[in-house]
Amino acid sequence: MAAEKSAPKGVRKVTVNLPEEQVQFLMKTAQENHLTVTEVLRRAINSERFFVEQEQSGRKILIESEDKRLREVVRR
């Protein structure tokens, strides 16, 4: 009887359902950056956390265009 492989301590395994387009994006991003899909997801979650924390602190998120104009990112 084979031992069941478990996640490292402090790490929880989760299952998600995603549209095929998002799965393909994850796989492509992982391959192009020599990362695992799990690492791409971790980075995406950390980015989302950053944006949420900034907004909760009353900060604005700005993007500078090539012509040096600033635009505010409005998230819904």
PDB file of C-alpha atoms in Angstrom:
ATOM      1  CA  MET A   1       0.000   0.000   0.000  1.00  0.00           C
ATOM      2  CA  ALA A   2       1.550   3.302  -1.111  1.00  0.00           C
ATOM      3  CA  ALA A   3       1.816   6.183   1.310  1.00  0.00           C
ATOM      4  CA  GLU A   4      -0.310   9.180   0.415  1.00  0.00           C
ATOM      5  CA  LYS A   5       1.761  12.213  -0.520  1.00  0.00           C
ATOM      6  CA  SER A   6       0.856  15.189   1.641  1.00  0.00           C
ATOM      7  CA  ALA A   7       1.545  18.894   1.371  1.00  0.00           C
ATOM      8  CA  PRO A   8       4.432  20.354   3.374  1.00  0.00           C
ATOM      9  CA  LYS A   9       3.621  21.572   6.885  1.00  0.00           C
ATOM     10  CA  GLY A  10       1.801  24.903   6.811  1.00  0.00           C
ATOM     11  CA  VAL A  11       0.674  24.346   3.221  1.00  0.00           C
ATOM     12  CA  ARG A  12      -2.842  23.297   2.303  1.00  0.00           C
ATOM     13  CA  LYS A  13      -3.793  21.575  -0.930  1.00  0.00           C
ATOM     14  CA  VAL A  14      -6.816  23.072  -2.678  1.00  0.00           C
ATOM     15  CA  THR A  15      -8.750  22.240  -5.811  1.00  0.00           C
ATOM     16  CA  VAL A  16     -10.166  24.964  -8.033  1.00  0.00           C
ATOM     17  CA  ASN A  17     -12.354  25.056 -11.121  1.00  0.00           C
ATOM     18  CA  LEU A  18     -11.190  27.510 -13.772  1.00  0.00           C
ATOM     19  CA  PRO A  19     -12.256  28.321 -17.316  1.00  0.00           C
ATOM     20  CA  GLU A  20     -10.020  26.704 -19.930  1.00  0.00           C
ATOM     21  CA  GLU A  21      -8.729  30.115 -21.046  1.00  0.00           C
ATOM     22  CA  GLN A  22      -7.402  30.818 -17.546  1.00  0.00           C
ATOM     23  CA  VAL A  23      -5.829  27.373 -17.287  1.00  0.00           C
ATOM     24  CA  GLN A  24      -4.048  27.908 -20.599  1.00  0.00           C
ATOM     25  CA  PHE A  25      -2.813  31.316 -19.417  1.00  0.00           C
ATOM     26  CA  LEU A  26      -1.469  29.770 -16.201  1.00  0.00           C
ATOM     27  CA  MET A  27       0.317  27.003 -18.082  1.00  0.00           C
ATOM     28  CA  LYS A  28       1.787  29.390 -20.661  1.00  0.00           C
ATOM     29  CA  THR A  29       2.945  31.841 -17.992  1.00  0.00           C
ATOM     30  CA  ALA A  30       4.522  29.034 -15.979  1.00  0.00           C
ATOM     31  CA  GLN A  31       6.340  27.624 -18.989  1.00  0.00           C
ATOM     32  CA  GLU A  32       7.598  31.001 -20.237  1.00  0.00           C
ATOM     33  CA  ASN A  33       8.929  31.927 -16.793  1.00  0.00           C
ATOM     34  CA  HIS A  34      10.247  28.477 -15.830  1.00  0.00           C
ATOM     35  CA  LEU A  35       7.824  28.277 -12.898  1.00  0.00           C
ATOM     36  CA  THR A  36       5.293  25.778 -11.665  1.00  0.00           C
ATOM     37  CA  VAL A  37       1.614  26.528 -12.111  1.00  0.00           C
ATOM     38  CA  THR A  38       1.417  26.565  -8.312  1.00  0.00           C
ATOM     39  CA  GLU A  39       4.045  29.313  -8.154  1.00  0.00           C
ATOM     40  CA  VAL A  40       2.190  31.366 -10.782  1.00  0.00           C
ATOM     41  CA  LEU A  41      -0.977  31.061  -8.678  1.00  0.00           C
ATOM     42  CA  ARG A  42       0.897  32.027  -5.490  1.00  0.00           C
ATOM     43  CA  ARG A  43       2.246  35.139  -7.194  1.00  0.00           C
ATOM     44  CA  ALA A  44      -1.203  36.051  -8.517  1.00  0.00           C
ATOM     45  CA  ILE A  45      -2.693  35.698  -5.033  1.00  0.00           C
ATOM     46  CA  ASN A  46       0.098  37.803  -3.528  1.00  0.00           C
ATOM     47  CA  SER A  47      -0.481  40.485  -6.170  1.00  0.00           C
ATOM     48  CA  GLU A  48      -4.196  40.508  -5.389  1.00  0.00           C
ATOM     49  CA  ARG A  49      -3.429  40.761  -1.675  1.00  0.00           C
ATOM     50  CA  PHE A  50      -1.157  43.749  -2.360  1.00  0.00           C
ATOM     51  CA  PHE A  51      -3.873  45.547  -4.358  1.00  0.00           C
ATOM     52  CA  VAL A  52      -6.536  44.855  -1.724  1.00  0.00           C
ATOM     53  CA  GLU A  53      -4.272  46.084   1.094  1.00  0.00           C
ATOM     54  CA  GLN A  54      -3.421  49.265  -0.812  1.00  0.00           C
ATOM     55  CA  GLU A  55      -7.071  50.031  -1.512  1.00  0.00           C
ATOM     56  CA  GLN A  56      -8.048  49.302   2.092  1.00  0.00           C
ATOM     57  CA  SER A  57      -5.397  51.811   3.193  1.00  0.00           C
ATOM     58  CA  GLY A  58      -6.972  54.460   0.959  1.00  0.00           C
ATOM     59  CA  ARG A  59      -4.189  54.407  -1.600  1.00  0.00           C
ATOM     60  CA  LYS A  60      -4.660  54.649  -5.357  1.00  0.00           C
ATOM     61  CA  ILE A  61      -3.097  52.289  -7.866  1.00  0.00           C
ATOM     62  CA  LEU A  62      -1.651  54.121 -10.859  1.00  0.00           C
ATOM     63  CA  ILE A  63      -0.170  53.007 -14.178  1.00  0.00           C
ATOM     64  CA  GLU A  64       2.188  55.188 -16.150  1.00  0.00           C
ATOM     65  CA  SER A  65       1.755  54.941 -19.909  1.00  0.00           C
ATOM     66  CA  GLU A  66       4.577  55.150 -22.428  1.00  0.00           C
ATOM     67  CA  ASP A  67       3.869  58.868 -22.862  1.00  0.00           C
ATOM     68  CA  LYS A  68       4.295  59.356 -19.075  1.00  0.00           C
ATOM     69  CA  ARG A  69       0.587  59.937 -18.415  1.00  0.00           C
ATOM     70  CA  LEU A  70      -0.801  58.435 -15.214  1.00  0.00           C
ATOM     71  CA  ARG A  71      -4.050  56.497 -15.130  1.00  0.00           C
ATOM     72  CA  GLU A  72      -5.770  55.127 -12.072  1.00  0.00           C
ATOM     73  CA  VAL A  73      -6.555  51.420 -12.010  1.00  0.00           C
ATOM     74  CA  VAL A  74     -10.171  50.942 -10.967  1.00  0.00           C
ATOM     75  CA  ARG A  75     -10.865  47.408  -9.778  1.00  0.00           C
ATOM     76  CA  ARG A  76     -14.343  46.001  -9.330  1.00  0.00           C
TER      77      ARG A  76
END
